[in-house]
Short mmCIF file of C-alpha atoms in Angstrom, two decimals:
data_model
loop_
_atom_site.label_atom_id
_atom_site.label_comp_id
_atom_site.label_asym_id
_atom_site.label_seq_id
_atom_site.Cartn_x
_atom_site.Cartn_y
_atom_site.Cartn_z
CA MET L 21 226.56 258.64 -34.41
CA ALA L 22 226.86 261.57 -32.17
CA ARG L 23 227.32 263.85 -35.07
CA GLU L 24 224.83 262.24 -37.24
CA ARG L 25 222.17 262.90 -34.31
CA ASP L 26 223.12 266.53 -34.22
CA LEU L 27 222.13 267.03 -37.87
CA LEU L 28 218.60 265.61 -37.28
CA SER L 29 215.51 267.20 -35.65
CA THR L 30 211.97 265.68 -34.81
CA GLU L 31 208.49 267.09 -35.12
CA ILE L 32 205.27 265.54 -34.04
CA VAL L 33 202.57 265.84 -36.66
CA ASN L 34 198.98 265.44 -35.61
CA ARG L 35 197.16 263.24 -38.59
CA GLY L 36 193.89 263.72 -37.24
CA ILE L 37 191.14 261.20 -36.24
CA GLU L 38 191.62 257.96 -37.89
CA SER L 39 188.54 257.24 -40.20
CA SER L 40 188.86 253.38 -40.47
CA GLY L 41 190.83 250.42 -39.13
CA PRO L 42 191.35 249.17 -35.63
CA ASN L 43 191.99 252.72 -34.34
CA ALA L 44 189.17 254.41 -35.85
CA GLY L 45 187.66 257.39 -33.70
CA SER L 46 191.08 257.82 -32.15
CA LEU L 47 193.60 260.65 -32.75
CA THR L 48 196.95 259.65 -34.53
CA PHE L 49 200.28 261.09 -34.66
CA SER L 50 203.43 260.53 -36.50
CA VAL L 51 206.94 261.68 -35.92
CA ARG L 52 208.66 263.43 -38.58
CA VAL L 53 212.51 263.40 -39.19
CA ARG L 54 214.45 266.38 -40.68
CA ARG L 55 217.82 267.09 -41.47
CA ARG L 56 219.29 270.25 -40.18
CA LEU L 57 221.95 272.59 -40.92
CA PRO L 58 225.29 271.74 -39.11
CA ASP L 59 225.84 273.53 -35.86
CA PHE L 60 228.16 276.51 -36.86
CA LEU L 61 229.26 276.60 -33.12
CA GLN L 62 231.02 273.15 -33.23
CA SER L 63 233.99 273.80 -35.81
CA VAL L 64 235.52 276.41 -37.91
CA ASN L 65 237.66 275.51 -40.83
CA LEU L 66 240.96 277.40 -40.27
CA LYS L 67 241.64 277.68 -44.07
CA TYR L 68 238.74 279.72 -44.94
CA VAL L 69 239.76 282.15 -42.14
CA LYS L 70 243.04 282.49 -43.75
CA LEU L 71 241.38 283.03 -47.03
CA GLY L 72 239.22 285.87 -45.65
CA TYR L 73 242.38 287.82 -44.27
CA HIS L 74 244.31 286.94 -47.53
CA TYR L 75 241.29 289.14 -49.25
CA LEU L 76 241.58 291.57 -46.63
CA ILE L 77 245.33 292.11 -47.00
CA ASN L 78 245.14 292.14 -50.85
CA HIS L 79 242.73 295.13 -50.60
CA ALA L 80 244.25 296.86 -47.59
CA ILE L 81 247.93 296.84 -48.70
CA TYR L 82 248.01 300.70 -48.52
CA LEU L 83 246.57 300.80 -45.08
CA ALA L 84 249.58 298.93 -43.83
CA THR L 85 252.16 300.73 -45.48
CA ILE L 86 250.87 304.48 -45.12
CA PRO L 87 250.94 304.48 -41.35
CA VAL L 88 254.48 303.20 -41.61
CA LEU L 89 255.68 305.92 -43.80
CA VAL L 90 253.69 308.71 -41.74
CA LEU L 91 255.67 307.10 -38.50
CA VAL L 92 258.97 307.50 -40.02
CA PHE L 93 258.43 311.02 -41.53
CA SER L 94 256.82 312.10 -38.21
CA ALA L 95 259.67 310.78 -36.31
CA GLU L 96 262.42 312.74 -38.91
CA VAL L 97 260.30 315.93 -38.56
CA GLY L 98 260.13 315.52 -34.79
CA SER L 99 263.63 315.59 -34.06
CA LEU L 100 263.93 319.00 -35.72
CA SER L 101 263.12 322.51 -34.05
CA ARG L 102 261.00 324.98 -35.78
CA GLU L 103 263.85 327.01 -37.12
CA GLU L 104 265.79 323.87 -38.43
CA LEU L 105 262.54 322.44 -40.03
CA TRP L 106 262.03 326.25 -41.86
CA ARG L 107 265.70 326.05 -42.72
CA LYS L 108 265.58 322.70 -44.57
CA LEU L 109 262.32 323.28 -46.18
CA TRP L 110 263.25 326.77 -47.56
CA GLU L 111 266.71 328.06 -47.24
CA ASP L 112 268.33 324.57 -48.14
CA ALA L 113 266.14 323.95 -51.00
CA ARG L 114 265.63 327.23 -52.48
CA TYR L 115 268.70 327.09 -54.35
CA ASP L 116 268.49 323.24 -55.24
CA LEU L 117 266.12 323.30 -58.02
CA ALA L 118 266.85 319.81 -59.01
CA THR L 119 266.06 318.46 -55.50
CA VAL L 120 262.62 320.19 -55.59
CA LEU L 121 261.76 319.01 -59.20
CA ALA L 122 263.04 315.45 -58.21
CA PHE L 123 260.73 315.34 -55.15
CA PHE L 124 257.80 316.74 -57.19
CA GLY L 125 258.28 314.11 -59.84
CA VAL L 126 258.30 311.24 -57.29
CA PHE L 127 255.26 312.61 -55.59
CA VAL L 128 253.23 312.87 -58.84
CA PHE L 129 254.44 309.20 -59.87
CA THR L 130 253.69 307.70 -56.47
CA LEU L 131 250.18 309.42 -56.63
CA SER L 132 249.51 308.21 -60.02
CA VAL L 133 250.38 304.75 -59.37
CA TYR L 134 248.42 304.72 -56.42
CA PHE L 135 245.14 306.04 -58.46
CA MET L 136 245.65 303.67 -61.24
CA SER L 137 246.17 300.52 -59.27
CA ARG L 138 243.49 300.88 -56.87
CA PRO L 139 240.18 298.97 -57.49
CA ARG L 140 237.59 301.49 -59.00
CA SER L 141 234.40 301.79 -56.73
CA ILE L 142 231.20 300.18 -58.19
CA TYR L 143 227.94 301.72 -57.54
CA LEU L 144 224.34 300.62 -57.81
CA ILE L 145 222.38 303.15 -59.40
CA ASP L 146 218.99 301.49 -59.12
CA PHE L 147 217.12 298.08 -59.64
CA ALA L 148 213.94 297.06 -60.78
CA CYS L 149 211.80 293.83 -59.77
CA TYR L 150 209.09 292.62 -62.18
CA LYS L 151 205.75 292.32 -60.72
CA PRO L 152 203.13 290.25 -62.78
CA ASP L 153 199.68 291.26 -63.52
CA ASP L 154 197.01 290.17 -61.03
CA ASP L 155 195.45 287.52 -63.57
CA LEU L 156 198.55 285.30 -63.04
CA LYS L 157 197.95 285.04 -59.18
CA VAL L 158 197.29 281.65 -57.73
CA THR L 159 196.45 280.30 -54.43
CA LYS L 160 198.14 277.09 -53.11
CA ASP L 161 194.66 275.33 -53.77
CA GLN L 162 194.19 276.50 -57.12
CA PHE L 163 197.45 275.43 -57.98
CA ILE L 164 197.10 272.08 -56.76
CA ASP L 165 193.45 271.91 -58.69
CA LEU L 166 195.66 273.01 -61.90
CA ALA L 167 198.25 270.31 -61.29
CA ARG L 168 195.21 267.71 -60.78
CA ARG L 169 193.74 268.89 -64.22
CA THR L 170 196.76 268.52 -66.23
CA GLY L 171 196.50 264.41 -65.70
CA LYS L 172 200.50 264.30 -65.26
CA PHE L 173 200.05 263.42 -61.31
CA ASP L 174 198.77 260.66 -59.58
CA GLU L 175 196.90 261.12 -56.11
CA ALA L 176 199.96 260.30 -54.23
CA SER L 177 202.19 262.80 -55.83
CA LEU L 178 199.47 265.64 -55.61
CA GLU L 179 199.07 264.97 -51.86
CA PHE L 180 202.95 265.30 -51.52
CA GLN L 181 202.72 268.57 -53.41
CA GLN L 182 200.11 269.76 -51.26
CA ARG L 183 201.72 268.88 -47.90
CA ILE L 184 205.20 270.71 -48.98
CA LEU L 185 203.08 273.97 -50.49
CA HIS L 186 201.36 274.28 -47.03
CA SER L 187 204.43 273.92 -45.06
CA SER L 188 206.85 276.11 -47.40
CA GLY L 189 205.98 279.62 -46.00
CA ILE L 190 204.67 280.47 -49.41
CA GLY L 191 201.56 282.81 -49.20
CA ASP L 192 198.38 282.84 -51.69
CA GLU L 193 199.33 285.60 -53.50
CA THR L 194 202.18 284.42 -55.73
CA TYR L 195 201.95 284.01 -59.69
CA ILE L 196 202.63 281.24 -62.11
CA PRO L 197 202.69 281.70 -66.11
CA LYS L 198 199.65 281.68 -67.88
CA ALA L 199 201.13 278.81 -69.94
CA ILE L 200 201.04 276.54 -66.98
CA MET L 201 197.25 277.22 -66.76
CA ALA L 202 196.70 275.92 -70.01
CA GLN L 203 195.54 272.08 -70.68
CA GLU L 204 197.99 271.72 -73.64
CA ASN L 205 201.66 271.13 -73.55
CA CYS L 206 203.53 274.21 -72.03
CA ALA L 207 207.12 272.99 -72.02
CA THR L 208 207.87 274.57 -75.41
CA MET L 209 210.62 276.88 -76.71
CA LYS L 210 207.82 279.35 -77.81
CA GLU L 211 206.26 279.39 -74.60
CA GLY L 212 209.49 279.51 -72.87
CA ARG L 213 210.67 282.71 -74.96
CA ALA L 214 207.10 284.30 -74.34
CA GLU L 215 207.79 284.10 -70.61
CA ALA L 216 211.23 285.17 -70.67
CA SER L 217 210.25 288.44 -72.83
CA MET L 218 207.60 289.30 -70.21
CA VAL L 219 209.74 288.98 -67.27
CA MET L 220 213.14 290.77 -68.52
CA PHE L 221 211.48 293.29 -70.73
CA GLY L 222 208.81 294.27 -68.23
CA ALA L 223 211.71 294.65 -65.62
CA LEU L 224 214.10 296.38 -67.83
CA ASP L 225 211.38 299.01 -69.08
CA GLU L 226 211.00 300.17 -65.73
CA LEU L 227 214.83 300.20 -65.02
CA PHE L 228 215.58 302.34 -68.08
CA GLU L 229 212.63 304.72 -67.11
CA LYS L 230 213.53 305.09 -63.39
CA THR L 231 217.36 305.63 -64.40
CA ARG L 232 216.84 307.55 -67.47
CA ILE L 233 219.33 305.88 -69.47
CA ARG L 234 219.12 304.87 -72.80
CA PRO L 235 219.68 301.15 -73.74
CA LYS L 236 222.58 302.21 -76.20
CA ASP L 237 224.34 303.77 -73.46
CA VAL L 238 224.84 300.22 -71.83
CA GLY L 239 228.26 298.85 -72.38
CA VAL L 240 228.20 295.76 -70.32
CA LEU L 241 225.01 293.11 -70.18
CA VAL L 242 225.03 289.88 -68.03
CA VAL L 243 222.18 287.53 -68.06
CA ASN L 244 221.67 284.49 -65.69
CA CYS L 245 218.81 281.70 -66.02
CA SER L 246 219.40 278.55 -64.57
CA ILE L 247 217.31 276.08 -66.78
CA PHE L 248 215.79 277.81 -69.84
CA ASN L 249 218.96 278.50 -72.01
CA PRO L 250 217.76 278.99 -75.74
CA THR L 251 219.58 279.73 -79.06
CA PRO L 252 219.89 282.83 -79.61
CA SER L 253 220.87 283.45 -75.96
CA LEU L 254 218.46 285.30 -73.59
CA SER L 255 221.09 288.23 -73.67
CA ALA L 256 220.62 288.35 -77.32
CA MET L 257 217.03 288.66 -77.15
CA ILE L 258 217.43 291.78 -74.89
CA ILE L 259 219.90 293.14 -77.48
CA ASN L 260 217.55 292.83 -80.29
CA HIS L 261 214.60 294.03 -78.29
CA TYR L 262 216.02 297.15 -77.17
CA LYS L 263 218.59 297.60 -80.40
CA MET L 264 221.59 298.18 -78.27
CA ARG L 265 224.86 298.96 -79.52
CA GLY L 266 227.12 296.72 -81.75
CA ASN L 267 230.21 296.59 -79.34
CA ILE L 268 228.37 295.53 -76.02
CA LEU L 269 230.21 292.96 -74.06
CA SER L 270 227.08 290.50 -73.51
CA TYR L 271 227.37 287.27 -71.38
CA ASN L 272 224.91 284.45 -70.61
CA LEU L 273 225.07 282.41 -67.65
CA GLY L 274 223.15 279.15 -67.33
CA GLY L 275 222.73 276.16 -65.08
CA MET L 276 224.26 278.03 -62.03
CA GLY L 277 221.04 277.70 -59.54
CA CYS L 278 219.76 280.08 -57.32
CA SER L 279 223.15 281.66 -56.47
CA ALA L 280 223.60 282.96 -59.97
CA GLY L 281 222.41 286.60 -59.42
CA ILE L 282 225.55 287.13 -57.32
CA ILE L 283 227.96 285.32 -59.72
CA ALA L 284 226.57 287.58 -62.52
CA MET L 285 227.30 290.76 -60.27
CA ASP L 286 230.90 289.51 -59.90
CA LEU L 287 231.25 289.05 -63.55
CA ALA L 288 229.87 292.72 -64.22
CA ARG L 289 232.27 294.35 -61.40
CA ASP L 290 235.14 292.74 -62.98
CA MET L 291 234.06 293.95 -66.57
CA LEU L 292 233.73 297.48 -65.31
CA GLN L 293 236.94 297.29 -63.66
CA ALA L 294 238.55 296.34 -66.91
CA ASN L 295 236.18 298.60 -69.17
CA PRO L 296 235.77 302.07 -67.09
CA ASN L 297 233.32 304.51 -68.12
CA ASN L 298 230.64 302.13 -68.95
CA TYR L 299 227.23 301.26 -67.75
CA ALA L 300 226.52 297.46 -66.73
CA VAL L 301 222.98 295.73 -66.66
CA VAL L 302 222.66 292.54 -64.88
CA VAL L 303 219.57 290.52 -65.45
CA SER L 304 218.54 287.58 -62.94
CA THR L 305 215.23 286.36 -64.24
CA GLU L 306 213.03 289.26 -62.48
CA MET L 307 216.18 290.91 -61.12
CA VAL L 308 218.11 294.16 -62.66
CA GLY L 309 221.09 295.56 -61.12
CA TYR L 310 222.85 298.76 -62.35
CA ASN L 311 226.33 299.85 -61.47
CA TRP L 312 228.87 302.50 -62.41
CA ARG L 313 230.89 305.16 -60.62
CA ARG L 314 230.50 308.36 -62.38
CA ASP L 315 226.82 308.47 -61.36
CA TYR L 316 227.76 308.50 -57.69
CA PRO L 317 225.44 311.52 -56.73
CA ARG L 318 222.33 309.66 -57.83
CA SER L 319 223.50 305.92 -56.74
CA LYS L 320 221.81 304.17 -53.85
CA TYR L 321 224.69 301.86 -52.72
CA ARG L 322 228.43 301.09 -53.07
CA LEU L 323 229.56 297.74 -53.68
CA GLU L 324 231.73 296.47 -50.85
CA HIS L 325 232.48 292.85 -51.14
CA ILE L 326 231.82 289.65 -53.10
CA VAL L 327 232.90 286.42 -51.70
CA ARG L 328 232.12 283.40 -53.55
CA THR L 329 232.24 279.74 -52.48
CA HIS L 330 231.89 276.71 -54.89
CA LYS L 331 231.86 272.97 -53.47
CA GLY L 332 231.85 271.50 -56.84
CA ALA L 333 234.90 269.66 -56.34
CA ASP L 334 233.16 267.12 -53.97
CA ASP L 335 230.78 264.70 -55.86
CA ARG L 336 227.96 264.79 -53.10
CA SER L 337 227.72 268.41 -53.28
CA PHE L 338 227.74 268.47 -57.26
CA ARG L 339 225.10 266.02 -57.52
CA CYS L 340 222.78 267.42 -54.64
CA VAL L 341 220.70 269.39 -57.02
CA TYR L 342 220.88 267.57 -60.44
CA GLN L 343 218.82 267.81 -63.58
CA GLU L 344 217.87 264.51 -65.17
CA GLU L 345 214.95 262.17 -66.49
CA ASP L 346 213.07 259.85 -64.37
CA GLU L 347 212.26 256.11 -65.21
CA GLU L 348 209.47 257.46 -67.37
CA LYS L 349 211.71 260.12 -69.28
CA HIS L 350 210.09 263.03 -67.52
CA LYS L 351 212.63 265.75 -67.19
CA GLY L 352 213.17 267.51 -63.68
CA LEU L 353 215.32 268.29 -60.81
CA LYS L 354 216.53 265.68 -58.35
CA VAL L 355 217.23 267.19 -54.73
CA SER L 356 219.09 265.16 -52.35
CA LYS L 357 218.12 264.49 -48.94
CA ASP L 358 221.49 265.92 -47.90
CA LEU L 359 220.76 269.22 -49.48
CA VAL L 360 220.64 270.92 -46.09
CA GLU L 361 223.71 269.73 -44.57
CA ILE L 362 225.64 270.45 -47.92
CA GLY L 363 224.12 273.74 -47.95
CA GLY L 364 225.11 274.33 -44.31
CA GLU L 365 228.73 273.34 -45.17
CA ALA L 366 229.02 275.58 -48.09
CA LEU L 367 227.49 278.59 -45.86
CA LYS L 368 229.79 277.91 -43.21
CA ALA L 369 232.71 278.23 -45.38
CA ASN L 370 231.45 281.38 -47.15
CA ILE L 371 230.61 283.08 -44.02
CA THR L 372 233.92 282.09 -42.48
CA THR L 373 235.77 283.77 -45.31
CA LEU L 374 233.74 286.92 -45.27
CA GLY L 375 234.05 287.55 -41.47
CA PRO L 376 237.67 289.24 -41.47
CA LEU L 377 236.48 291.66 -44.44
CA VAL L 378 233.39 292.90 -42.23
CA LEU L 379 233.38 292.28 -38.83
CA PRO L 380 234.64 295.08 -36.53
CA PHE L 381 238.21 294.73 -34.89
CA SER L 382 236.97 293.74 -31.47
CA GLU L 383 235.03 290.62 -32.74
CA GLN L 384 237.74 289.35 -34.74
CA LEU L 385 240.27 289.65 -31.69
CA LEU L 386 237.96 287.34 -29.84
CA PHE L 387 237.50 285.15 -32.64
CA PHE L 388 241.28 284.60 -33.15
CA ALA L 389 241.94 284.40 -29.21
CA THR L 390 239.43 281.66 -28.86
CA LEU L 391 240.63 279.91 -32.30
CA VAL L 392 244.26 280.10 -31.21
CA TRP L 393 243.83 278.86 -27.59
CA GLY L 394 241.80 275.88 -29.10
CA HIS L 395 244.17 275.03 -31.34
CA LEU L 396 246.96 275.08 -29.04
CA PHE L 397 245.38 273.86 -25.67
CA GLY L 398 242.19 272.50 -26.91
CA SER L 399 243.58 268.74 -27.62
CA LYS L 400 245.52 268.77 -24.52
CA LYS L 401 242.73 269.69 -22.22
CA LYS L 402 240.51 266.91 -24.12
CA GLN L 403 243.03 264.08 -23.59
CA LYS L 404 243.52 265.08 -19.87
CA GLY L 405 239.84 265.42 -19.34
CA SER L 406 238.71 262.21 -21.16
CA VAL L 407 237.24 259.40 -19.06
CA GLY L 408 236.39 256.23 -21.03
CA GLY L 409 237.28 258.04 -24.45
CA GLY L 410 235.24 261.06 -24.01
CA ALA L 411 236.28 264.78 -22.93
CA HIS L 412 234.77 266.34 -19.84
CA PRO L 413 231.71 268.41 -20.91
CA LEU L 414 233.04 272.05 -19.30
CA LEU L 415 236.33 271.50 -21.38
CA ALA L 416 234.67 270.34 -24.39
CA ALA L 417 232.21 273.63 -24.33
CA SER L 418 235.30 275.70 -23.66
CA SER L 419 237.18 274.32 -26.68
CA LYS L 420 234.49 275.55 -29.16
CA PRO L 421 235.57 278.65 -31.33
CA TYR L 422 233.87 281.96 -30.45
CA ILE L 423 231.70 282.66 -33.55
CA PRO L 424 231.54 286.39 -34.32
CA ASP L 425 228.13 288.41 -34.04
CA TYR L 426 227.43 289.26 -37.85
CA LYS L 427 224.73 291.63 -36.44
CA LEU L 428 227.48 293.88 -35.60
CA ALA L 429 228.69 293.91 -39.22
CA PHE L 430 225.19 294.58 -41.16
CA GLU L 431 222.17 296.35 -40.48
CA HIS L 432 220.06 294.57 -43.03
CA PHE L 433 220.10 290.90 -44.40
CA CYS L 434 218.81 289.62 -47.46
CA VAL L 435 218.96 285.77 -47.40
CA HIS L 436 217.96 283.78 -50.33
CA ALA L 437 214.17 282.82 -49.76
CA ALA L 438 214.40 279.08 -50.48
CA SER L 439 211.78 277.75 -47.84
CA LYS L 440 210.73 278.24 -44.48
CA THR L 441 212.92 275.45 -43.06
CA VAL L 442 216.03 276.85 -44.42
CA LEU L 443 215.31 280.40 -43.37
CA ASP L 444 214.41 278.99 -39.83
CA GLU L 445 217.69 277.04 -39.79
CA LEU L 446 219.93 279.98 -40.91
CA GLN L 447 218.16 282.28 -38.14
CA ARG L 448 218.98 279.59 -35.18
CA ASN L 449 222.60 279.16 -36.70
CA LEU L 450 223.31 282.75 -37.21
CA GLU L 451 221.53 283.68 -34.37
CA LEU L 452 219.56 286.47 -36.00
CA SER L 453 216.36 288.16 -34.85
CA ASP L 454 212.98 287.99 -36.39
CA LYS L 455 213.60 291.54 -37.83
CA ASN L 456 216.70 290.26 -39.44
CA VAL L 457 214.88 287.68 -41.40
CA GLU L 458 211.83 289.62 -41.64
CA ALA L 459 212.57 290.67 -45.51
CA SER L 460 213.41 286.96 -46.51
CA ARG L 461 210.15 285.54 -44.74
CA MET L 462 207.74 288.13 -46.11
CA THR L 463 209.33 287.93 -49.62
CA LEU L 464 208.44 284.15 -49.65
CA HIS L 465 205.33 284.37 -48.55
CA ARG L 466 204.26 287.20 -51.19
CA PHE L 467 206.38 286.10 -54.29
CA GLY L 468 207.59 282.55 -53.22
CA ASN L 469 210.81 281.27 -54.15
CA THR L 470 211.83 283.32 -57.13
CA SER L 471 215.28 281.85 -57.45
CA SER L 472 218.38 284.13 -57.78
CA SER L 473 216.14 287.35 -58.03
CA SER L 474 214.90 286.76 -54.35
CA ILE L 475 217.54 288.91 -52.64
CA TRP L 476 216.39 291.97 -55.10
CA TYR L 477 212.75 291.31 -54.08
CA GLU L 478 214.04 291.36 -50.20
CA LEU L 479 215.96 294.76 -50.95
CA ALA L 480 212.91 296.01 -52.47
CA TYR L 481 211.09 295.16 -49.50
CA LEU L 482 213.59 297.15 -47.20
CA GLU L 483 213.37 300.09 -49.35
CA ALA L 484 209.54 299.92 -49.42
CA LYS L 485 209.53 299.97 -45.67
CA GLU L 486 212.04 303.00 -45.51
CA MET L 487 214.24 300.90 -43.57
CA VAL L 488 217.63 301.67 -45.40
CA ARG L 489 219.69 304.59 -43.86
CA ARG L 490 222.76 306.50 -45.13
CA GLY L 491 225.77 304.04 -44.20
CA ASP L 492 223.75 301.09 -43.71
CA ARG L 493 225.30 297.65 -44.69
CA VAL L 494 223.16 295.32 -46.57
CA TRP L 495 224.35 291.61 -46.81
CA GLN L 496 222.78 289.51 -49.62
CA LEU L 497 223.45 285.90 -49.39
CA SER L 498 222.42 283.19 -51.90
CA PHE L 499 223.29 279.68 -52.44
CA GLY L 500 222.34 277.00 -55.33
CA SER L 501 223.25 274.24 -57.15
CA GLY L 502 226.79 273.26 -57.83
CA PHE L 503 226.91 273.65 -54.73
CA LYS L 504 227.60 277.41 -54.27
CA CYS L 505 227.02 279.82 -51.54
CA ASN L 506 227.86 283.63 -52.33
CA SER L 507 227.82 286.87 -50.56
CA LEU L 508 227.24 290.48 -51.75
CA VAL L 509 227.71 293.53 -49.31
CA TRP L 510 226.55 296.84 -50.01
CA LYS L 511 226.79 300.24 -48.26
CA ALA L 512 224.00 302.79 -48.43
CA ILE L 513 225.64 306.17 -49.65
CA ARG L 514 222.53 308.14 -48.90
CA ARG L 515 218.88 307.45 -47.26
CA VAL L 516 216.62 305.40 -49.75
CA LYS L 517 213.32 306.92 -49.55
CA LYS L 518 210.21 304.94 -50.53
CA PRO L 519 210.46 304.56 -54.32
CA SER L 520 207.66 305.48 -56.88
CA ARG L 521 207.80 301.96 -58.44
CA ASN L 522 208.12 298.94 -56.32
CA PRO L 523 206.58 295.47 -56.45
CA TRP L 524 205.62 295.92 -52.69
CA LEU L 525 203.93 299.21 -52.90
CA ASP L 526 200.43 298.24 -53.07
CA CYS L 527 200.67 295.49 -50.23
CA VAL L 528 203.59 296.47 -47.81
CA VAL L 529 201.10 298.01 -45.14
CA ARG L 530 199.93 294.27 -44.59
CA TYR L 531 203.56 293.21 -43.79
CA PRO L 532 205.01 291.86 -41.58
CA PHE L 533 202.50 289.60 -40.34
CA GLN L 534 202.65 286.78 -37.85
CA ALA L 535 201.96 283.34 -39.61
#
């Protein structure tokens, strides 16, 4: 029961003056109970820590072996005087051509194996975020009015939508497709293709113009869209529109939720590793990312890490966001009341795995010291200090693992802008400052929840504010149905100046604002 209470938060809501009934003329209040993210300070799953170090060792094997080789070589050379060293290098080897050639051959072979086996660097050349025309803007009140005029919702449903909208953190300058404004049925394949064409081609036109790369130069195309998946696919629509080459490697990801943008990036990275000297385009609804190594001088970011966490094996996680029909056969998304708790568990697993890859050594040392201490002595202390079945509060507090400060690992945070409540809980759990979550909150207010592309609108915000400097590390964190939580880490290879085209340019001076 104690754990269940920890996952709940209460809020007193002023319902105004009662207009009728026995309490007419009196102020009335209600208590709203919400589920919270699990407290990350209470527990750490050791298997995810071990997984993070497994990734670290796999990618850092040379860092472990090269110092040993240097140490052995230094010890051997250090035991010789200058004259002896010169005699070994010159006089002894001068007449031993076979030794020289053998040494040179081993050296070249080792160097070749090293460069052929190490992962190629992946770079983000540029990205583009689609910005709709102003005639598609709609305020929250206009949206409710449009919903009312469709005749598909009763007053209770409209009141619920209005209450959610006004507490969501979404502003009055977001957009909806023109088809939704129409009175007739808009849920058609024709309207879906028209909307997809407007968004994808609008972003890609800007991207190709900014990068000065021809569509025929693209070798890998990855498109992700969660719900709308027509035949031919969205990737086929792009190939047809831009007349791309016939041997392009194209992939279409569907039904993967708001975290699919990072999954698409992971696929593009793997394809570039397997097919070098190529360009890859990733399209996540309104998002476009561009990667490749040979364009380093004009790239903005280098890809550092991708960590993916999938909780689909658990039935509760799998069904927490589920597309199905209701009793009246209306298709929609069913969202579980346990979504926040389930998302918190996936997030905890993801950042625990990511920690060893990005945190400074001092933070990892403190973390492991407290973790080992808790595993070795925590249970014994809890038993000795228990009174009536409960541990002494001081001993219980000391047994909590040390949670590293992720602000030491990243300069910028792009957290999926799902809702104001989720951002509030993430900020509290990760102990982030208002500045750390500024890009996420402002993106939610200005553009709403743009699903898998929200992390790119947030990066565009940072660039429009000219916050990104050379060497800065950017953490993009997204989560979605399945249930999945994914992390993407970029490192800026140069100072990013204010771009000439950016969806924030006409309004960035108004942000940040205090709600």
